[in-house]
C-alpha cells in the first residue's frame, strides 16, 4: 500500500509517470514507424494484385499477381485473428533470436509491430479501394508506369484516409502496449499494473488514464489536421474545395473514431 | 489511321456470357472525326477501349498508325499509348492535385522533366483556355472546365489520336457545344484523328465527318456522314432527320427527299407538284445543320402507284437531290 501523504510520494509518482510515458511513446513510435514502412507497400500490393487492378500481373505474369494476393490476404487475416497475448508469447523465440533477449521494453516492440501491421494493411487497403477506378484507367490510358501511378494517383488520393487510419493504428498500438508488462515491457500500462493493481494506488491509475487520453487526443488531432492538409494539393488551393473535402473527411473521421478502441478496420469507412 | 479488324469480345462464359463486340470492323481515316452511336450496352465503350488496349479483344486486331496495338505489352504498349489520348465522361482528374499537376502527369508518363514539363503543361492549359486556373484543384472548376483539363491532359503528350467516351454527356447543352467546338478546333490545329462515342445525335451532327451505328455488339452501319444521309434506309440518317414514322397511306406512295448544300434552298417540291400536276403532301420535314452545312429531309406522300413514284424520284434525282421510296 502506497501512502499519498508521504513526502516522497509525488516526486516518485512524477518520475514513474515520466518514465512510463517515455516508454509508451518510444514503443509506440518505433512500432508505428516500422508498421508504416512495411504496411503501406503491403496494403497497396494487396489491393493492387486483385484481378482487374493495376498490379494484377506483376512482371507480366497473372498467376504471380494471384499468388501474391492470396498469400498476403492469408497472412494478414491470420495476423489479425491471433489474440495479442498469444502472439506475444508465441513470438518470444523469434524476439530472442532477433534481439538476443525477449524481456523488456525494446523487445516488446516486436509483437507490437506484428499486431499493428495487419491492422494497418487493412487501413491502407480501405484507403486504396476508395480511390476512383476511373483515375487508374486514365493513368493507364496515358501510358504511365505503375510506379508513377502509385506516386501521382494512388498516394495523393489515399493519403488523407491513410493519415486518419494511422491515428487509429497508433491508438490501438498504445492500447496493446498496455499489455506488454507480460514480457517485462514498460510503459504506462505497466505503471497502472504495478502501482495501481498490485499496490492499490488509485492516483497512479487516474494519472495514467489522463496521460493516455491526452496522447491519443494529440495524435488524433495532429493526424486529422495532416489529413486535411494532404487533401489540399497546394496552399493556393481555395476554400470552397476545402469545405467540401472537410465534409467528406468528417465522415471518414467519424466512422474511424467510432470503431471499437481495439480497432476493427474490417468495417469499411463509408 | 485506326483500323479495327474483325474484333470480338465476350464477357463471362456459359449461358450468362455477354457478347460485347461481335466481329466489329471499323476504319477511321487520318484526320477525321469519327462518331460511334448506339444504345446503352451496344458495346461502344468496349470498342473504344480496345483502341488503347484498356480492353483486350478475344479475337481480331486493332491497328493505330501502323502499330498493331493488340499485339503490344508492357513498355511497348505504354509507348503506343503516349500517342493515343483519351477523355472520359467523368473527367477522371486526380482531385488532390492541381490542374497543372494533372496535366503534368501526362508529360511525366512520357518522361518530360522539370521546367520543361511545367512549361508544356501550362502551354496545354493555355490551349484550352485555362492557364489562369493552373493552381486550382479540379473541384474548384465547373464541369466544362474540368473536361477542358481532361482534354489538355489527353493531348499533352502530342498524340495523333484522341479517344472520347461520352466526353460531353455530363455537361449541359451550351457547355457541350463549347467542348465539341474545342475538340473540332484542336483536331484541325493539331491534325488529330478523333474517335468518339456518344449517344447524342447532336454531337454527330456538329463535329463528325463519319459515323458508325452499333447494335448489340455489331456495327450495323458506317460511313461518311454525307454518304450516310444519302443512303436509303440509313438509321443514322433517320436519327439525324427526325421526320417521324412512315405510315401506310392508301393510294399514296411515300418518298423521302434528302438535300444538302445549295439544293436545300431550291423549291424542288413546289416545282414537282406544278410539273406533274400532283397533289403532293408533306408528311414531315427536318432541316439540320450538319458539320456547318444545311441539309434537310422531307417526307412526301405522292398520290399514285409505283410508276408515279419512280417518275418523281427520277425527276428529283436529276435536280441533284436524293430521293427514294419508303415502304412502311
Ligand atoms: N468488364 C465487363 N465485365 C462484364 N461485362 C461487361 C464489361 N464491360 C462491358 N460489359 C458488357 O458488355 C456490354 C457492352 O458494354 P459497353 O460498356 O461497351 O456498352 P456501351 O455501348 O458503352 O453502353 P453505354 O452507352 O451505356 O455506355 C454490356 O452488356 C456490358 O454489360
Ligand atoms: Mg459506354
PDB file of N, CA and C in Angstrom, chain B residues 39-117:
ATOM      1  N   UNK B  39     -27.280   2.349 -78.736  1.00  0.00           N
ATOM      2  CA  UNK B  39     -27.956   2.338 -77.447  1.00  0.00           C
ATOM      3  C   UNK B  39     -27.020   1.898 -76.335  1.00  0.00           C
ATOM      4  N   UNK B  40     -27.457   2.131 -75.123  1.00  0.00           N
ATOM      5  CA  UNK B  40     -26.706   1.701 -73.962  1.00  0.00           C
ATOM      6  C   UNK B  40     -26.498   0.185 -74.024  1.00  0.00           C
ATOM      7  N   UNK B  41     -25.268  -0.240 -73.798  1.00  0.00           N
ATOM      8  CA  UNK B  41     -24.974  -1.666 -73.816  1.00  0.00           C
ATOM      9  C   UNK B  41     -24.665  -2.216 -75.189  1.00  0.00           C
ATOM     10  N   UNK B  42     -24.611  -1.332 -76.191  1.00  0.00           N
ATOM     11  CA  UNK B  42     -24.350  -1.790 -77.562  1.00  0.00           C
ATOM     12  C   UNK B  42     -22.895  -2.223 -77.745  1.00  0.00           C
ATOM     13  N   UNK B  43     -22.026  -1.802 -76.822  1.00  0.00           N
ATOM     14  CA  UNK B  43     -20.625  -2.189 -76.925  1.00  0.00           C
ATOM     15  C   UNK B  43     -19.713  -1.049 -77.339  1.00  0.00           C
ATOM     16  N   UNK B  44     -20.216   0.163 -77.319  1.00  0.00           N
ATOM     17  CA  UNK B  44     -19.430   1.317 -77.773  1.00  0.00           C
ATOM     18  C   UNK B  44     -18.166   1.518 -76.934  1.00  0.00           C
ATOM     19  N   UNK B  45     -18.350   1.536 -75.626  1.00  0.00           N
ATOM     20  CA  UNK B  45     -17.190   1.771 -74.761  1.00  0.00           C
ATOM     21  C   UNK B  45     -16.173   0.655 -74.923  1.00  0.00           C
ATOM     22  N   UNK B  46     -16.661  -0.563 -74.961  1.00  0.00           N
ATOM     23  CA  UNK B  46     -15.764  -1.703 -75.116  1.00  0.00           C
ATOM     24  C   UNK B  46     -14.956  -1.554 -76.399  1.00  0.00           C
ATOM     25  N   UNK B  47     -15.612  -1.142 -77.462  1.00  0.00           N
ATOM     26  CA  UNK B  47     -14.930  -0.953 -78.743  1.00  0.00           C
ATOM     27  C   UNK B  47     -13.837   0.109 -78.616  1.00  0.00           C
ATOM     28  N   UNK B  48     -14.214   1.248 -78.045  1.00  0.00           N
ATOM     29  CA  UNK B  48     -13.260   2.349 -77.924  1.00  0.00           C
ATOM     30  C   UNK B  48     -12.049   1.924 -77.105  1.00  0.00           C
ATOM     31  N   UNK B  49     -12.307   1.159 -76.047  1.00  0.00           N
ATOM     32  CA  UNK B  49     -11.234   0.774 -75.151  1.00  0.00           C
ATOM     33  C   UNK B  49     -10.277  -0.246 -75.763  1.00  0.00           C
ATOM     34  N   UNK B  50     -10.704  -0.893 -76.832  1.00  0.00           N
ATOM     35  CA  UNK B  50      -9.752  -1.805 -77.482  1.00  0.00           C
ATOM     36  C   UNK B  50      -8.683  -1.007 -78.234  1.00  0.00           C
ATOM     37  N   UNK B  51      -9.013   0.255 -78.559  1.00  0.00           N
ATOM     38  CA  UNK B  51      -8.085   1.041 -79.367  1.00  0.00           C
ATOM     39  C   UNK B  51      -6.821   1.398 -78.582  1.00  0.00           C
ATOM     40  N   UNK B  52      -6.946   1.616 -77.272  1.00  0.00           N
ATOM     41  CA  UNK B  52      -5.719   1.819 -76.497  1.00  0.00           C
ATOM     42  C   UNK B  52      -5.462   0.650 -75.542  1.00  0.00           C
ATOM     43  N   UNK B  53      -6.059  -0.480 -75.867  1.00  0.00           N
ATOM     44  CA  UNK B  53      -5.813  -1.739 -75.151  1.00  0.00           C
ATOM     45  C   UNK B  53      -6.181  -1.672 -73.675  1.00  0.00           C
ATOM     46  N   UNK B  54      -7.111  -0.792 -73.313  1.00  0.00           N
ATOM     47  CA  UNK B  54      -7.662  -0.886 -71.960  1.00  0.00           C
ATOM     48  C   UNK B  54      -8.503  -2.149 -71.896  1.00  0.00           C
ATOM     49  N   UNK B  55      -8.945  -2.566 -73.080  1.00  0.00           N
ATOM     50  CA  UNK B  55      -9.717  -3.797 -73.211  1.00  0.00           C
ATOM     51  C   UNK B  55      -9.019  -4.645 -74.266  1.00  0.00           C
ATOM     52  N   UNK B  56      -8.879  -5.935 -73.982  1.00  0.00           N
ATOM     53  CA  UNK B  56      -8.244  -6.830 -74.958  1.00  0.00           C
ATOM     54  C   UNK B  56      -9.310  -7.639 -75.672  1.00  0.00           C
ATOM     55  N   UNK B  57      -9.320  -7.597 -76.996  1.00  0.00           N
ATOM     56  CA  UNK B  57     -10.303  -8.405 -77.705  1.00  0.00           C
ATOM     57  C   UNK B  57      -9.958  -9.897 -77.622  1.00  0.00           C
ATOM     58  N   UNK B  58     -10.981 -10.729 -77.729  1.00  0.00           N
ATOM     59  CA  UNK B  58     -10.745 -12.174 -77.759  1.00  0.00           C
ATOM     60  C   UNK B  58     -10.152 -12.569 -79.110  1.00  0.00           C
ATOM     61  N   UNK B  59     -10.593 -11.867 -80.140  1.00  0.00           N
ATOM     62  CA  UNK B  59     -10.030 -12.131 -81.463  1.00  0.00           C
ATOM     63  C   UNK B  59     -10.101 -10.856 -82.278  1.00  0.00           C
ATOM     64  N   UNK B  60      -9.353 -10.837 -83.364  1.00  0.00           N
ATOM     65  CA  UNK B  60      -9.303  -9.648 -84.201  1.00  0.00           C
ATOM     66  C   UNK B  60      -8.143  -8.754 -83.804  1.00  0.00           C
ATOM     67  N   UNK B  61      -7.867  -7.754 -84.641  1.00  0.00           N
ATOM     68  CA  UNK B  61      -6.735  -6.874 -84.348  1.00  0.00           C
ATOM     69  C   UNK B  61      -7.151  -5.412 -84.446  1.00  0.00           C
ATOM     70  N   UNK B  62      -6.431  -4.600 -83.701  1.00  0.00           N
ATOM     71  CA  UNK B  62      -6.606  -3.156 -83.768  1.00  0.00           C
ATOM     72  C   UNK B  62      -5.263  -2.552 -84.149  1.00  0.00           C
ATOM     73  N   UNK B  63      -5.279  -1.743 -85.189  1.00  0.00           N
ATOM     74  CA  UNK B  63      -4.044  -1.124 -85.643  1.00  0.00           C
ATOM     75  C   UNK B  63      -4.200   0.387 -85.579  1.00  0.00           C
ATOM     76  N   UNK B  64      -3.229   1.054 -84.969  1.00  0.00           N
ATOM     77  CA  UNK B  64      -3.263   2.512 -84.910  1.00  0.00           C
ATOM     78  C   UNK B  64      -1.990   3.043 -85.549  1.00  0.00           C
ATOM     79  N   UNK B  65      -2.128   3.775 -86.606  1.00  0.00           N
ATOM     80  CA  UNK B  65      -0.995   4.361 -87.311  1.00  0.00           C
ATOM     81  C   UNK B  65       0.073   3.294 -87.619  1.00  0.00           C
ATOM     82  N   UNK B  66      -0.382   2.153 -88.079  1.00  0.00           N
ATOM     83  CA  UNK B  66       0.546   1.101 -88.470  1.00  0.00           C
ATOM     84  C   UNK B  66       1.021   0.196 -87.345  1.00  0.00           C
ATOM     85  N   UNK B  67       0.727   0.572 -86.090  1.00  0.00           N
ATOM     86  CA  UNK B  67       1.150  -0.256 -84.966  1.00  0.00           C
ATOM     87  C   UNK B  67       0.008  -1.176 -84.555  1.00  0.00           C
ATOM     88  N   UNK B  68       0.294  -2.452 -84.462  1.00  0.00           N
ATOM     89  CA  UNK B  68      -0.739  -3.403 -84.048  1.00  0.00           C
ATOM     90  C   UNK B  68      -0.846  -3.357 -82.523  1.00  0.00           C
ATOM     91  N   UNK B  69      -1.823  -2.600 -82.050  1.00  0.00           N
ATOM     92  CA  UNK B  69      -1.992  -2.376 -80.610  1.00  0.00           C
ATOM     93  C   UNK B  69      -2.279  -3.681 -79.887  1.00  0.00           C
ATOM     94  N   UNK B  70      -3.057  -4.534 -80.510  1.00  0.00           N
ATOM     95  CA  UNK B  70      -3.476  -5.770 -79.852  1.00  0.00           C
ATOM     96  C   UNK B  70      -2.298  -6.700 -79.575  1.00  0.00           C
ATOM     97  N   UNK B  71      -1.158  -6.454 -80.240  1.00  0.00           N
ATOM     98  CA  UNK B  71      -0.018  -7.338 -80.015  1.00  0.00           C
ATOM     99  C   UNK B  71       0.963  -6.792 -78.991  1.00  0.00           C
ATOM    100  N   UNK B  72       0.667  -5.626 -78.398  1.00  0.00           N
ATOM    101  CA  UNK B  72       1.649  -4.977 -77.536  1.00  0.00           C
ATOM    102  C   UNK B  72       1.456  -5.299 -76.056  1.00  0.00           C
ATOM    103  N   UNK B  73       2.577  -5.264 -75.340  1.00  0.00           N
ATOM    104  CA  UNK B  73       2.574  -5.476 -73.895  1.00  0.00           C
ATOM    105  C   UNK B  73       3.570  -4.510 -73.261  1.00  0.00           C
ATOM    106  N   UNK B  74       3.425  -4.308 -71.981  1.00  0.00           N
ATOM    107  CA  UNK B  74       4.446  -3.619 -71.183  1.00  0.00           C
ATOM    108  C   UNK B  74       4.886  -2.283 -71.732  1.00  0.00           C
ATOM    109  N   UNK B  75       6.200  -2.107 -71.801  1.00  0.00           N
ATOM    110  CA  UNK B  75       6.762  -0.800 -72.172  1.00  0.00           C
ATOM    111  C   UNK B  75       6.335  -0.385 -73.578  1.00  0.00           C
ATOM    112  N   UNK B  76       6.273  -1.344 -74.489  1.00  0.00           N
ATOM    113  CA  UNK B  76       5.890  -1.020 -75.865  1.00  0.00           C
ATOM    114  C   UNK B  76       4.458  -0.508 -75.913  1.00  0.00           C
ATOM    115  N   UNK B  77       3.600  -1.099 -75.089  1.00  0.00           N
ATOM    116  CA  UNK B  77       2.207  -0.662 -75.047  1.00  0.00           C
ATOM    117  C   UNK B  77       2.113   0.747 -74.468  1.00  0.00           C
ATOM    118  N   UNK B  78       2.873   0.994 -73.390  1.00  0.00           N
ATOM    119  CA  UNK B  78       2.861   2.342 -72.791  1.00  0.00           C
ATOM    120  C   UNK B  78       3.311   3.367 -73.821  1.00  0.00           C
ATOM    121  N   UNK B  79       4.343   3.005 -74.552  1.00  0.00           N
ATOM    122  CA  UNK B  79       4.853   3.889 -75.608  1.00  0.00           C
ATOM    123  C   UNK B  79       3.753   4.229 -76.613  1.00  0.00           C
ATOM    124  N   UNK B  80       3.049   3.176 -77.024  1.00  0.00           N
ATOM    125  CA  UNK B  80       1.976   3.382 -78.013  1.00  0.00           C
ATOM    126  C   UNK B  80       0.866   4.260 -77.435  1.00  0.00           C
ATOM    127  N   UNK B  81       0.612   4.089 -76.156  1.00  0.00           N
ATOM    128  CA  UNK B  81      -0.458   4.873 -75.523  1.00  0.00           C
ATOM    129  C   UNK B  81      -0.112   6.351 -75.434  1.00  0.00           C
ATOM    130  N   UNK B  82       1.167   6.660 -75.420  1.00  0.00           N
ATOM    131  CA  UNK B  82       1.545   8.078 -75.424  1.00  0.00           C
ATOM    132  C   UNK B  82       1.046   8.785 -76.680  1.00  0.00           C
ATOM    133  N   UNK B  83       0.800   7.989 -77.701  1.00  0.00           N
ATOM    134  CA  UNK B  83       0.345   8.567 -78.969  1.00  0.00           C
ATOM    135  C   UNK B  83      -1.178   8.488 -79.134  1.00  0.00           C
ATOM    136  N   UNK B  84      -1.848   8.025 -78.075  1.00  0.00           N
ATOM    137  CA  UNK B  84      -3.312   7.918 -78.108  1.00  0.00           C
ATOM    138  C   UNK B  84      -3.874   8.575 -76.849  1.00  0.00           C
ATOM    139  N   UNK B  85      -4.462   9.740 -76.988  1.00  0.00           N
ATOM    140  CA  UNK B  85      -5.053  10.401 -75.828  1.00  0.00           C
ATOM    141  C   UNK B  85      -6.476   9.916 -75.609  1.00  0.00           C
ATOM    142  N   UNK B  86      -6.950  10.061 -74.362  1.00  0.00           N
ATOM    143  CA  UNK B  86      -8.330   9.645 -74.103  1.00  0.00           C
ATOM    144  C   UNK B  86      -8.994  10.606 -73.126  1.00  0.00           C
ATOM    145  N   UNK B  87     -10.233  10.972 -73.408  1.00  0.00           N
ATOM    146  CA  UNK B  87     -11.006  11.760 -72.447  1.00  0.00           C
ATOM    147  C   UNK B  87     -12.232  10.969 -72.015  1.00  0.00           C
ATOM    148  N   UNK B  88     -12.667  11.244 -70.790  1.00  0.00           N
ATOM    149  CA  UNK B  88     -13.672  10.410 -70.145  1.00  0.00           C
ATOM    150  C   UNK B  88     -14.920  11.208 -69.784  1.00  0.00           C
ATOM    151  N   UNK B  89     -16.011  10.492 -69.648  1.00  0.00           N
ATOM    152  CA  UNK B  89     -17.267  11.147 -69.299  1.00  0.00           C
ATOM    153  C   UNK B  89     -17.157  11.884 -67.966  1.00  0.00           C
ATOM    154  N   UNK B  90     -16.522  11.231 -66.988  1.00  0.00           N
ATOM    155  CA  UNK B  90     -16.431  11.853 -65.666  1.00  0.00           C
ATOM    156  C   UNK B  90     -15.045  12.437 -65.419  1.00  0.00           C
ATOM    157  N   UNK B  91     -14.403  12.821 -66.470  1.00  0.00           N
ATOM    158  CA  UNK B  91     -13.147  13.575 -66.452  1.00  0.00           C
ATOM    159  C   UNK B  91     -11.951  12.818 -65.888  1.00  0.00           C
ATOM    160  N   UNK B  92     -12.175  12.096 -64.754  1.00  0.00           N
ATOM    161  CA  UNK B  92     -11.105  11.304 -64.147  1.00  0.00           C
ATOM    162  C   UNK B  92      -9.839  12.099 -63.845  1.00  0.00           C
ATOM    163  N   UNK B  93     -10.029  13.269 -63.235  1.00  0.00           N
ATOM    164  CA  UNK B  93      -8.878  14.056 -62.802  1.00  0.00           C
ATOM    165  C   UNK B  93      -8.552  13.691 -61.354  1.00  0.00           C
ATOM    166  N   UNK B  94      -7.270  13.785 -61.014  1.00  0.00           N
ATOM    167  CA  UNK B  94      -6.850  13.468 -59.652  1.00  0.00           C
ATOM    168  C   UNK B  94      -7.205  14.658 -58.748  1.00  0.00           C
ATOM    169  N   UNK B  95      -8.162  14.437 -57.864  1.00  0.00           N
ATOM    170  CA  UNK B  95      -8.737  15.529 -57.087  1.00  0.00           C
ATOM    171  C   UNK B  95      -7.789  16.217 -56.121  1.00  0.00           C
ATOM    172  N   UNK B  96      -6.818  15.481 -55.602  1.00  0.00           N
ATOM    173  CA  UNK B  96      -5.920  16.065 -54.618  1.00  0.00           C
ATOM    174  C   UNK B  96      -4.695  16.716 -55.247  1.00  0.00           C
ATOM    175  N   UNK B  97      -4.697  16.842 -56.570  1.00  0.00           N
ATOM    176  CA  UNK B  97      -3.580  17.519 -57.222  1.00  0.00           C
ATOM    177  C   UNK B  97      -4.134  18.675 -58.051  1.00  0.00           C
ATOM    178  N   UNK B  98      -3.265  19.638 -58.318  1.00  0.00           N
ATOM    179  CA  UNK B  98      -3.746  20.820 -59.030  1.00  0.00           C
ATOM    180  C   UNK B  98      -4.013  20.490 -60.494  1.00  0.00           C
ATOM    181  N   UNK B  99      -4.689  21.435 -61.127  1.00  0.00           N
ATOM    182  CA  UNK B  99      -4.969  21.331 -62.553  1.00  0.00           C
ATOM    183  C   UNK B  99      -3.653  21.143 -63.326  1.00  0.00           C
ATOM    184  N   UNK B 100      -2.664  21.970 -63.009  1.00  0.00           N
ATOM    185  CA  UNK B 100      -1.386  21.870 -63.717  1.00  0.00           C
ATOM    186  C   UNK B 100      -0.720  20.520 -63.460  1.00  0.00           C
ATOM    187  N   UNK B 101      -0.772  20.066 -62.219  1.00  0.00           N
ATOM    188  CA  UNK B 101      -0.157  18.769 -61.899  1.00  0.00           C
ATOM    189  C   UNK B 101      -0.837  17.632 -62.645  1.00  0.00           C
ATOM    190  N   UNK B 102      -2.142  17.749 -62.810  1.00  0.00           N
ATOM    191  CA  UNK B 102      -2.870  16.736 -63.567  1.00  0.00           C
ATOM    192  C   UNK B 102      -2.375  16.654 -65.003  1.00  0.00           C
ATOM    193  N   UNK B 103      -2.124  17.818 -65.591  1.00  0.00           N
ATOM    194  CA  UNK B 103      -1.635  17.826 -66.971  1.00  0.00           C
ATOM    195  C   UNK B 103      -0.175  17.369 -67.009  1.00  0.00           C
ATOM    196  N   UNK B 104       0.570  17.808 -66.004  1.00  0.00           N
ATOM    197  CA  UNK B 104       1.985  17.412 -65.954  1.00  0.00           C
ATOM    198  C   UNK B 104       2.146  15.901 -65.861  1.00  0.00           C
ATOM    199  N   UNK B 105       1.194  15.272 -65.210  1.00  0.00           N
ATOM    200  CA  UNK B 105       1.242  13.818 -65.060  1.00  0.00           C
ATOM    201  C   UNK B 105       1.398  13.120 -66.415  1.00  0.00           C
ATOM    202  N   UNK B 106       0.656  13.626 -67.387  1.00  0.00           N
ATOM    203  CA  UNK B 106       0.720  13.028 -68.726  1.00  0.00           C
ATOM    204  C   UNK B 106       2.132  13.160 -69.301  1.00  0.00           C
ATOM    205  N   UNK B 107       2.779  14.290 -69.002  1.00  0.00           N
ATOM    206  CA  UNK B 107       4.124  14.518 -69.534  1.00  0.00           C
ATOM    207  C   UNK B 107       5.157  13.698 -68.765  1.00  0.00           C
ATOM    208  N   UNK B 108       4.882  13.538 -67.474  1.00  0.00           N
ATOM    209  CA  UNK B 108       5.745  12.703 -66.651  1.00  0.00           C
ATOM    210  C   UNK B 108       5.730  11.273 -67.172  1.00  0.00           C
ATOM    211  N   UNK B 109       4.552  10.836 -67.596  1.00  0.00           N
ATOM    212  CA  UNK B 109       4.422   9.480 -68.129  1.00  0.00           C
ATOM    213  C   UNK B 109       5.284   9.298 -69.367  1.00  0.00           C
ATOM    214  N   UNK B 110       5.470  10.390 -70.085  1.00  0.00           N
ATOM    215  CA  UNK B 110       6.280  10.332 -71.303  1.00  0.00           C
ATOM    216  C   UNK B 110       7.760  10.490 -70.978  1.00  0.00           C
ATOM    217  N   UNK B 111       8.047  11.052 -69.797  1.00  0.00           N
ATOM    218  CA  UNK B 111       9.433  11.226 -69.394  1.00  0.00           C
ATOM    219  C   UNK B 111       9.955  12.651 -69.528  1.00  0.00           C
ATOM    220  N   UNK B 112       9.050  13.620 -69.706  1.00  0.00           N
ATOM    221  CA  UNK B 112       9.473  15.027 -69.751  1.00  0.00           C
ATOM    222  C   UNK B 112       9.741  15.496 -68.323  1.00  0.00           C
ATOM    223  N   UNK B 113      10.827  16.258 -68.131  1.00  0.00           N
ATOM    224  CA  UNK B 113      11.214  16.584 -66.758  1.00  0.00           C
ATOM    225  C   UNK B 113      11.219  18.084 -66.458  1.00  0.00           C
ATOM    226  N   UNK B 114      11.122  18.377 -65.169  1.00  0.00           N
ATOM    227  CA  UNK B 114      11.388  19.708 -64.620  1.00  0.00           C
ATOM    228  C   UNK B 114      10.642  20.859 -65.247  1.00  0.00           C
ATOM    229  N   UNK B 115      11.389  21.933 -65.528  1.00  0.00           N
ATOM    230  CA  UNK B 115      10.789  23.171 -66.027  1.00  0.00           C
ATOM    231  C   UNK B 115      10.080  22.960 -67.351  1.00  0.00           C
ATOM    232  N   UNK B 116      10.688  22.151 -68.175  1.00  0.00           N
ATOM    233  CA  UNK B 116      10.120  21.852 -69.486  1.00  0.00           C
ATOM    234  C   UNK B 116       8.713  21.272 -69.325  1.00  0.00           C
ATOM    235  N   UNK B 117       8.597  20.411 -68.323  1.00  0.00           N
ATOM    236  CA  UNK B 117       7.306  19.775 -68.089  1.00  0.00           C
ATOM    237  C   UNK B 117       6.270  20.806 -67.663  1.00  0.00           C
TER     238      UNK B 117
END
